């Protein structure tokens, strides 16, 4: 099972650059990689979160890629792991790490008046494949 969610956040540059630091303070990742371009001041963060779900005896991994440019911040969340297809797999008493990160992004955007836009990949049409 693998899902990808993408967001674009627009707003003032200083506020956009605070998103990764605040996110990692509130939800500490298991692994964190940071790259800063010396040429154009772009930053890329790759954070890996792991969460063990006791009810389904499986580990869920969330990879969060944050690209900070001068005019926008792009977030890509890729969830993998877990189990699907058996009775009771949807039961969960605690929030998943993915929903925690998405809630943080939405709350931060709303609090600071940023524009949040979800990117939706359109499926390739049959005409394009020919």
mmCIF file of the C-alpha atoms, coordinates in Angstrom:
data_MODEL
# 
_entry.id   MODEL 
# 
loop_
_atom_site.group_PDB 
_atom_site.id 
_atom_site.type_symbol 
_atom_site.label_atom_id 
_atom_site.label_alt_id 
_atom_site.label_comp_id 
_atom_site.label_asym_id 
_atom_site.label_entity_id 
_atom_site.label_seq_id 
_atom_site.pdbx_PDB_ins_code 
_atom_site.Cartn_x 
_atom_site.Cartn_y 
_atom_site.Cartn_z 
_atom_site.occupancy 
_atom_site.B_iso_or_equiv 
_atom_site.pdbx_formal_charge 
_atom_site.auth_seq_id 
_atom_site.auth_comp_id 
_atom_site.auth_asym_id 
_atom_site.auth_atom_id 
_atom_site.pdbx_PDB_model_num 
ATOM 1   C CA . UNK A 1 1   ? 0.000   0.000  0.000   1.00 0.00 ? 1   UNK A CA 1 
ATOM 2   C CA . UNK A 1 2   ? 1.436   3.368  -1.006  1.00 0.00 ? 2   UNK A CA 1 
ATOM 3   C CA . UNK A 1 3   ? -0.175  6.793  -1.248  1.00 0.00 ? 3   UNK A CA 1 
ATOM 4   C CA . UNK A 1 4   ? 1.257   10.167 -2.247  1.00 0.00 ? 4   UNK A CA 1 
ATOM 5   C CA . UNK A 1 5   ? -0.193  13.531 -1.208  1.00 0.00 ? 5   UNK A CA 1 
ATOM 6   C CA . UNK A 1 6   ? 1.203   16.814 -2.522  1.00 0.00 ? 6   UNK A CA 1 
ATOM 7   C CA . UNK A 1 7   ? 0.630   20.372 -1.295  1.00 0.00 ? 7   UNK A CA 1 
ATOM 8   C CA . UNK A 1 8   ? 1.756   23.800 -2.469  1.00 0.00 ? 8   UNK A CA 1 
ATOM 9   C CA . UNK A 1 9   ? 1.841   26.607 0.098   1.00 0.00 ? 9   UNK A CA 1 
ATOM 10  C CA . UNK A 1 10  ? 2.076   30.235 -1.032  1.00 0.00 ? 10  UNK A CA 1 
ATOM 11  C CA . UNK A 1 11  ? 2.803   33.268 1.116   1.00 0.00 ? 11  UNK A CA 1 
ATOM 12  C CA . UNK A 1 12  ? 5.575   35.472 2.487   1.00 0.00 ? 12  UNK A CA 1 
ATOM 13  C CA . UNK A 1 13  ? 9.022   33.889 2.165   1.00 0.00 ? 13  UNK A CA 1 
ATOM 14  C CA . UNK A 1 14  ? 9.946   34.195 5.881   1.00 0.00 ? 14  UNK A CA 1 
ATOM 15  C CA . UNK A 1 15  ? 6.726   32.499 6.956   1.00 0.00 ? 15  UNK A CA 1 
ATOM 16  C CA . UNK A 1 16  ? 7.129   29.701 4.401   1.00 0.00 ? 16  UNK A CA 1 
ATOM 17  C CA . UNK A 1 17  ? 10.675  29.009 5.610   1.00 0.00 ? 17  UNK A CA 1 
ATOM 18  C CA . UNK A 1 18  ? 9.370   28.498 9.163   1.00 0.00 ? 18  UNK A CA 1 
ATOM 19  C CA . UNK A 1 19  ? 7.161   25.536 8.167   1.00 0.00 ? 19  UNK A CA 1 
ATOM 20  C CA . UNK A 1 20  ? 9.883   22.817 8.285   1.00 0.00 ? 20  UNK A CA 1 
ATOM 21  C CA . UNK A 1 21  ? 11.372  23.955 11.606  1.00 0.00 ? 21  UNK A CA 1 
ATOM 22  C CA . UNK A 1 22  ? 7.970   24.182 13.302  1.00 0.00 ? 22  UNK A CA 1 
ATOM 23  C CA . UNK A 1 23  ? 6.857   20.830 11.843  1.00 0.00 ? 23  UNK A CA 1 
ATOM 24  C CA . UNK A 1 24  ? 9.999   19.037 13.022  1.00 0.00 ? 24  UNK A CA 1 
ATOM 25  C CA . UNK A 1 25  ? 9.733   20.632 16.480  1.00 0.00 ? 25  UNK A CA 1 
ATOM 26  C CA . UNK A 1 26  ? 6.140   19.495 16.900  1.00 0.00 ? 26  UNK A CA 1 
ATOM 27  C CA . UNK A 1 27  ? 6.495   16.090 15.199  1.00 0.00 ? 27  UNK A CA 1 
ATOM 28  C CA . UNK A 1 28  ? 10.070  14.859 15.444  1.00 0.00 ? 28  UNK A CA 1 
ATOM 29  C CA . UNK A 1 29  ? 11.041  12.572 12.544  1.00 0.00 ? 29  UNK A CA 1 
ATOM 30  C CA . UNK A 1 30  ? 13.054  9.400  12.966  1.00 0.00 ? 30  UNK A CA 1 
ATOM 31  C CA . UNK A 1 31  ? 15.462  10.469 10.192  1.00 0.00 ? 31  UNK A CA 1 
ATOM 32  C CA . UNK A 1 32  ? 16.047  13.962 8.796   1.00 0.00 ? 32  UNK A CA 1 
ATOM 33  C CA . UNK A 1 33  ? 18.140  15.135 5.840   1.00 0.00 ? 33  UNK A CA 1 
ATOM 34  C CA . UNK A 1 34  ? 18.618  18.801 4.902   1.00 0.00 ? 34  UNK A CA 1 
ATOM 35  C CA . UNK A 1 35  ? 20.103  20.261 1.696   1.00 0.00 ? 35  UNK A CA 1 
ATOM 36  C CA . UNK A 1 36  ? 20.619  23.984 1.122   1.00 0.00 ? 36  UNK A CA 1 
ATOM 37  C CA . UNK A 1 37  ? 21.542  25.259 -2.325  1.00 0.00 ? 37  UNK A CA 1 
ATOM 38  C CA . UNK A 1 38  ? 24.240  27.909 -2.275  1.00 0.00 ? 38  UNK A CA 1 
ATOM 39  C CA . UNK A 1 39  ? 23.276  29.157 -5.742  1.00 0.00 ? 39  UNK A CA 1 
ATOM 40  C CA . UNK A 1 40  ? 19.635  30.199 -5.323  1.00 0.00 ? 40  UNK A CA 1 
ATOM 41  C CA . UNK A 1 41  ? 18.830  29.838 -1.580  1.00 0.00 ? 41  UNK A CA 1 
ATOM 42  C CA . UNK A 1 42  ? 16.516  26.831 -2.069  1.00 0.00 ? 42  UNK A CA 1 
ATOM 43  C CA . UNK A 1 43  ? 16.231  24.279 0.727   1.00 0.00 ? 43  UNK A CA 1 
ATOM 44  C CA . UNK A 1 44  ? 15.102  20.661 0.638   1.00 0.00 ? 44  UNK A CA 1 
ATOM 45  C CA . UNK A 1 45  ? 14.205  18.636 3.708   1.00 0.00 ? 45  UNK A CA 1 
ATOM 46  C CA . UNK A 1 46  ? 13.569  14.895 3.713   1.00 0.00 ? 46  UNK A CA 1 
ATOM 47  C CA . UNK A 1 47  ? 12.044  13.541 6.907   1.00 0.00 ? 47  UNK A CA 1 
ATOM 48  C CA . UNK A 1 48  ? 11.100  9.938  7.587   1.00 0.00 ? 48  UNK A CA 1 
ATOM 49  C CA . UNK A 1 49  ? 8.486   9.125  10.222  1.00 0.00 ? 49  UNK A CA 1 
ATOM 50  C CA . UNK A 1 50  ? 7.726   5.616  11.446  1.00 0.00 ? 50  UNK A CA 1 
ATOM 51  C CA . UNK A 1 51  ? 4.722   4.537  13.453  1.00 0.00 ? 51  UNK A CA 1 
ATOM 52  C CA . UNK A 1 52  ? 3.977   1.059  14.728  1.00 0.00 ? 52  UNK A CA 1 
ATOM 53  C CA . UNK A 1 53  ? 0.293   0.171  14.724  1.00 0.00 ? 53  UNK A CA 1 
ATOM 54  C CA . UNK A 1 54  ? -0.295  -2.427 17.377  1.00 0.00 ? 54  UNK A CA 1 
ATOM 55  C CA . UNK A 1 55  ? -3.806  -3.432 16.250  1.00 0.00 ? 55  UNK A CA 1 
ATOM 56  C CA . UNK A 1 56  ? -2.676  -4.547 12.804  1.00 0.00 ? 56  UNK A CA 1 
ATOM 57  C CA . UNK A 1 57  ? 0.884   -5.528 13.806  1.00 0.00 ? 57  UNK A CA 1 
ATOM 58  C CA . UNK A 1 58  ? 2.488   -3.411 11.079  1.00 0.00 ? 58  UNK A CA 1 
ATOM 59  C CA . UNK A 1 59  ? 4.705   -0.369 10.732  1.00 0.00 ? 59  UNK A CA 1 
ATOM 60  C CA . UNK A 1 60  ? 3.640   2.621  8.668   1.00 0.00 ? 60  UNK A CA 1 
ATOM 61  C CA . UNK A 1 61  ? 6.355   4.796  7.163   1.00 0.00 ? 61  UNK A CA 1 
ATOM 62  C CA . UNK A 1 62  ? 5.757   8.382  6.074   1.00 0.00 ? 62  UNK A CA 1 
ATOM 63  C CA . UNK A 1 63  ? 8.371   10.145 3.951   1.00 0.00 ? 63  UNK A CA 1 
ATOM 64  C CA . UNK A 1 64  ? 7.916   13.908 3.932   1.00 0.00 ? 64  UNK A CA 1 
ATOM 65  C CA . UNK A 1 65  ? 9.793   15.941 1.292   1.00 0.00 ? 65  UNK A CA 1 
ATOM 66  C CA . UNK A 1 66  ? 9.683   19.715 1.746   1.00 0.00 ? 66  UNK A CA 1 
ATOM 67  C CA . UNK A 1 67  ? 11.055  21.996 -0.981  1.00 0.00 ? 67  UNK A CA 1 
ATOM 68  C CA . UNK A 1 68  ? 11.369  25.665 0.022   1.00 0.00 ? 68  UNK A CA 1 
ATOM 69  C CA . UNK A 1 69  ? 11.710  28.206 -2.819  1.00 0.00 ? 69  UNK A CA 1 
ATOM 70  C CA . UNK A 1 70  ? 11.526  31.991 -2.699  1.00 0.00 ? 70  UNK A CA 1 
ATOM 71  C CA . UNK A 1 71  ? 7.842   32.115 -3.673  1.00 0.00 ? 71  UNK A CA 1 
ATOM 72  C CA . UNK A 1 72  ? 6.326   28.832 -2.454  1.00 0.00 ? 72  UNK A CA 1 
ATOM 73  C CA . UNK A 1 73  ? 6.888   25.691 -0.401  1.00 0.00 ? 73  UNK A CA 1 
ATOM 74  C CA . UNK A 1 74  ? 6.055   22.285 -1.867  1.00 0.00 ? 74  UNK A CA 1 
ATOM 75  C CA . UNK A 1 75  ? 5.299   19.355 0.430   1.00 0.00 ? 75  UNK A CA 1 
ATOM 76  C CA . UNK A 1 76  ? 5.107   15.769 -0.727  1.00 0.00 ? 76  UNK A CA 1 
ATOM 77  C CA . UNK A 1 77  ? 3.970   13.041 1.665   1.00 0.00 ? 77  UNK A CA 1 
ATOM 78  C CA . UNK A 1 78  ? 4.445   9.398  0.716   1.00 0.00 ? 78  UNK A CA 1 
ATOM 79  C CA . UNK A 1 79  ? 2.890   6.834  3.028   1.00 0.00 ? 79  UNK A CA 1 
ATOM 80  C CA . UNK A 1 80  ? 3.889   3.186  2.752   1.00 0.00 ? 80  UNK A CA 1 
ATOM 81  C CA . UNK A 1 81  ? 3.603   0.046  4.796   1.00 0.00 ? 81  UNK A CA 1 
ATOM 82  C CA . UNK A 1 82  ? 0.710   -1.144 6.882   1.00 0.00 ? 82  UNK A CA 1 
ATOM 83  C CA . UNK A 1 83  ? -1.759  -3.811 5.886   1.00 0.00 ? 83  UNK A CA 1 
ATOM 84  C CA . UNK A 1 84  ? -4.827  -3.801 3.715   1.00 0.00 ? 84  UNK A CA 1 
ATOM 85  C CA . UNK A 1 85  ? -7.505  -6.238 2.775   1.00 0.00 ? 85  UNK A CA 1 
ATOM 86  C CA . UNK A 1 86  ? -8.434  -7.917 6.005   1.00 0.00 ? 86  UNK A CA 1 
ATOM 87  C CA . UNK A 1 87  ? -11.240 -7.302 8.419   1.00 0.00 ? 87  UNK A CA 1 
ATOM 88  C CA . UNK A 1 88  ? -10.458 -4.755 11.105  1.00 0.00 ? 88  UNK A CA 1 
ATOM 89  C CA . UNK A 1 89  ? -7.614  -3.052 9.240   1.00 0.00 ? 89  UNK A CA 1 
ATOM 90  C CA . UNK A 1 90  ? -9.372  0.307  9.299   1.00 0.00 ? 90  UNK A CA 1 
ATOM 91  C CA . UNK A 1 91  ? -9.780  0.385  13.083  1.00 0.00 ? 91  UNK A CA 1 
ATOM 92  C CA . UNK A 1 92  ? -7.452  2.842  14.741  1.00 0.00 ? 92  UNK A CA 1 
ATOM 93  C CA . UNK A 1 93  ? -7.682  4.322  18.214  1.00 0.00 ? 93  UNK A CA 1 
ATOM 94  C CA . UNK A 1 94  ? -4.839  6.783  17.752  1.00 0.00 ? 94  UNK A CA 1 
ATOM 95  C CA . UNK A 1 95  ? -4.200  9.240  14.954  1.00 0.00 ? 95  UNK A CA 1 
ATOM 96  C CA . UNK A 1 96  ? -1.740  8.234  12.282  1.00 0.00 ? 96  UNK A CA 1 
ATOM 97  C CA . UNK A 1 97  ? 1.459   10.189 11.751  1.00 0.00 ? 97  UNK A CA 1 
ATOM 98  C CA . UNK A 1 98  ? 0.200   11.153 8.273   1.00 0.00 ? 98  UNK A CA 1 
ATOM 99  C CA . UNK A 1 99  ? -2.938  12.797 9.652   1.00 0.00 ? 99  UNK A CA 1 
ATOM 100 C CA . UNK A 1 100 ? -0.832  14.594 12.300  1.00 0.00 ? 100 UNK A CA 1 
ATOM 101 C CA . UNK A 1 101 ? 1.456   16.090 9.636   1.00 0.00 ? 101 UNK A CA 1 
ATOM 102 C CA . UNK A 1 102 ? -1.450  17.059 7.334   1.00 0.00 ? 102 UNK A CA 1 
ATOM 103 C CA . UNK A 1 103 ? -3.317  18.648 10.269  1.00 0.00 ? 103 UNK A CA 1 
ATOM 104 C CA . UNK A 1 104 ? -0.182  20.627 11.138  1.00 0.00 ? 104 UNK A CA 1 
ATOM 105 C CA . UNK A 1 105 ? 0.201   21.907 7.553   1.00 0.00 ? 105 UNK A CA 1 
ATOM 106 C CA . UNK A 1 106 ? -3.446  22.958 7.348   1.00 0.00 ? 106 UNK A CA 1 
ATOM 107 C CA . UNK A 1 107 ? -3.408  24.581 10.794  1.00 0.00 ? 107 UNK A CA 1 
ATOM 108 C CA . UNK A 1 108 ? -0.147  26.463 10.128  1.00 0.00 ? 108 UNK A CA 1 
ATOM 109 C CA . UNK A 1 109 ? -1.465  27.716 6.776   1.00 0.00 ? 109 UNK A CA 1 
ATOM 110 C CA . UNK A 1 110 ? -4.736  28.882 8.279   1.00 0.00 ? 110 UNK A CA 1 
ATOM 111 C CA . UNK A 1 111 ? -3.088  30.542 11.285  1.00 0.00 ? 111 UNK A CA 1 
ATOM 112 C CA . UNK A 1 112 ? -0.650  32.603 9.207   1.00 0.00 ? 112 UNK A CA 1 
ATOM 113 C CA . UNK A 1 113 ? -2.964  33.350 6.264   1.00 0.00 ? 113 UNK A CA 1 
ATOM 114 C CA . UNK A 1 114 ? -1.080  31.260 3.718   1.00 0.00 ? 114 UNK A CA 1 
ATOM 115 C CA . UNK A 1 115 ? -2.619  29.844 0.538   1.00 0.00 ? 115 UNK A CA 1 
ATOM 116 C CA . UNK A 1 116 ? -2.714  26.047 0.644   1.00 0.00 ? 116 UNK A CA 1 
ATOM 117 C CA . UNK A 1 117 ? -3.327  24.102 -2.538  1.00 0.00 ? 117 UNK A CA 1 
ATOM 118 C CA . UNK A 1 118 ? -3.400  20.329 -2.939  1.00 0.00 ? 118 UNK A CA 1 
ATOM 119 C CA . UNK A 1 119 ? -1.836  19.005 -6.128  1.00 0.00 ? 119 UNK A CA 1 
ATOM 120 C CA . UNK A 1 120 ? -3.888  16.291 -7.785  1.00 0.00 ? 120 UNK A CA 1 
ATOM 121 C CA . UNK A 1 121 ? -2.255  14.101 -10.410 1.00 0.00 ? 121 UNK A CA 1 
ATOM 122 C CA . UNK A 1 122 ? -4.566  13.560 -13.339 1.00 0.00 ? 122 UNK A CA 1 
ATOM 123 C CA . UNK A 1 123 ? -4.643  10.012 -14.686 1.00 0.00 ? 123 UNK A CA 1 
ATOM 124 C CA . UNK A 1 124 ? -3.214  9.646  -18.182 1.00 0.00 ? 124 UNK A CA 1 
ATOM 125 C CA . UNK A 1 125 ? -5.911  9.432  -20.808 1.00 0.00 ? 125 UNK A CA 1 
ATOM 126 C CA . UNK A 1 126 ? -5.948  6.677  -23.422 1.00 0.00 ? 126 UNK A CA 1 
ATOM 127 C CA . UNK A 1 127 ? -5.378  9.174  -26.238 1.00 0.00 ? 127 UNK A CA 1 
ATOM 128 C CA . UNK A 1 128 ? -2.038  10.275 -24.750 1.00 0.00 ? 128 UNK A CA 1 
ATOM 129 C CA . UNK A 1 129 ? -0.811  6.700  -24.535 1.00 0.00 ? 129 UNK A CA 1 
ATOM 130 C CA . UNK A 1 130 ? -1.308  6.027  -28.270 1.00 0.00 ? 130 UNK A CA 1 
# 
